[in-house]
């Protein structure tokens, strides 16, 4: 074959290949999608997950829709849900690159079945687009889902119970004797045992105020219990199962604070473990911080000489959480290392 014939054959082959490729492309991408209708169904709550949201699509040419992420799911936040939409390219449907600006606008997306609002849209390829929608604020604006009901004393036991709030993840309690507030505690349970404190404070009239909390939000109102009259005749019945003098002094305290709570009284600050014990004259790790509790179970601050090792440590008197062991820090001219030890 001479050079002229070879060149003609090559040009013809290239042209045929281009025509064939163009025909395949045209067959695969011939129907641009001009808008997408989505229907969402969900129950708004803290910790909302992908599986908690159902999304359907009624638009022709859509092969599938799926939720790729859910963020901002704490109380008081507006969850953001990102949805991936795939075109049915086998039938020629696609997201046209020339319509990319339309896909980024709310006019392209139609939302129904919920109070979801368009936030952003994006074309990621010929067959894929994504949309992010914003749901209503968890808990609304009135914080009513943090309110508790039916705060009551369980007989003469010294235990207070209440109906859990829908969105609360913890509760703040104030114990009053007469008009005097005696202590403030926090718990994740829907009950609390005040029996040891009541025995400590003695006979009198008590009541408790409870407020639900979630993240940095609190219920707008406190809910009060009825009054509990403690007399010489019934004080021995105030034995909710926990006696502060009965099970302290653990020699091998364990870390963590699940179910436990910090308490404050006239003598200082101390910690009830989940099993209703408390630590004395020893260390305990709580929420990742080390604390030292004295012989009565109260957390110490300042310089402390560990009774086991004889080494010196510094416990913060002013940085939260109060009483935690400082590490890698100068205390005046003295330095405590990564283990919290002052090395002379």
Short mmCIF file of C-alpha atoms in Angstrom, two decimals, residues 7 39 41 43 67 81 84 94 112 139 179 205 207 227 229 307 325-327:
data_model
loop_
_atom_site.label_atom_id
_atom_site.label_comp_id
_atom_site.label_asym_id
_atom_site.label_seq_id
_atom_site.Cartn_x
_atom_site.Cartn_y
_atom_site.Cartn_z
CA UNK A 7 -3.29 8.03 4.86
CA UNK A 39 -39.93 13.37 49.62
CA UNK A 41 -39.85 11.34 56.15
CA UNK A 43 -38.77 11.86 63.30
CA UNK A 67 -28.41 9.61 52.18
CA UNK A 81 -28.78 15.92 55.41
CA UNK A 84 -26.93 11.54 46.49
CA UNK A 94 -28.15 12.43 32.73
CA UNK A 112 -41.99 17.62 50.15
CA UNK A 139 -36.25 20.74 70.26
CA UNK A 179 -35.64 27.88 102.18
CA UNK A 205 -38.63 19.87 105.52
CA UNK A 207 -37.89 19.50 98.52
CA UNK A 227 -42.27 18.62 100.46
CA UNK A 229 -40.99 16.06 106.14
CA UNK A 307 0.59 8.44 100.13
CA UNK A 325 -3.98 16.82 88.23
CA UNK A 326 -1.85 19.23 86.18
CA UNK A 327 0.69 17.86 83.66
#
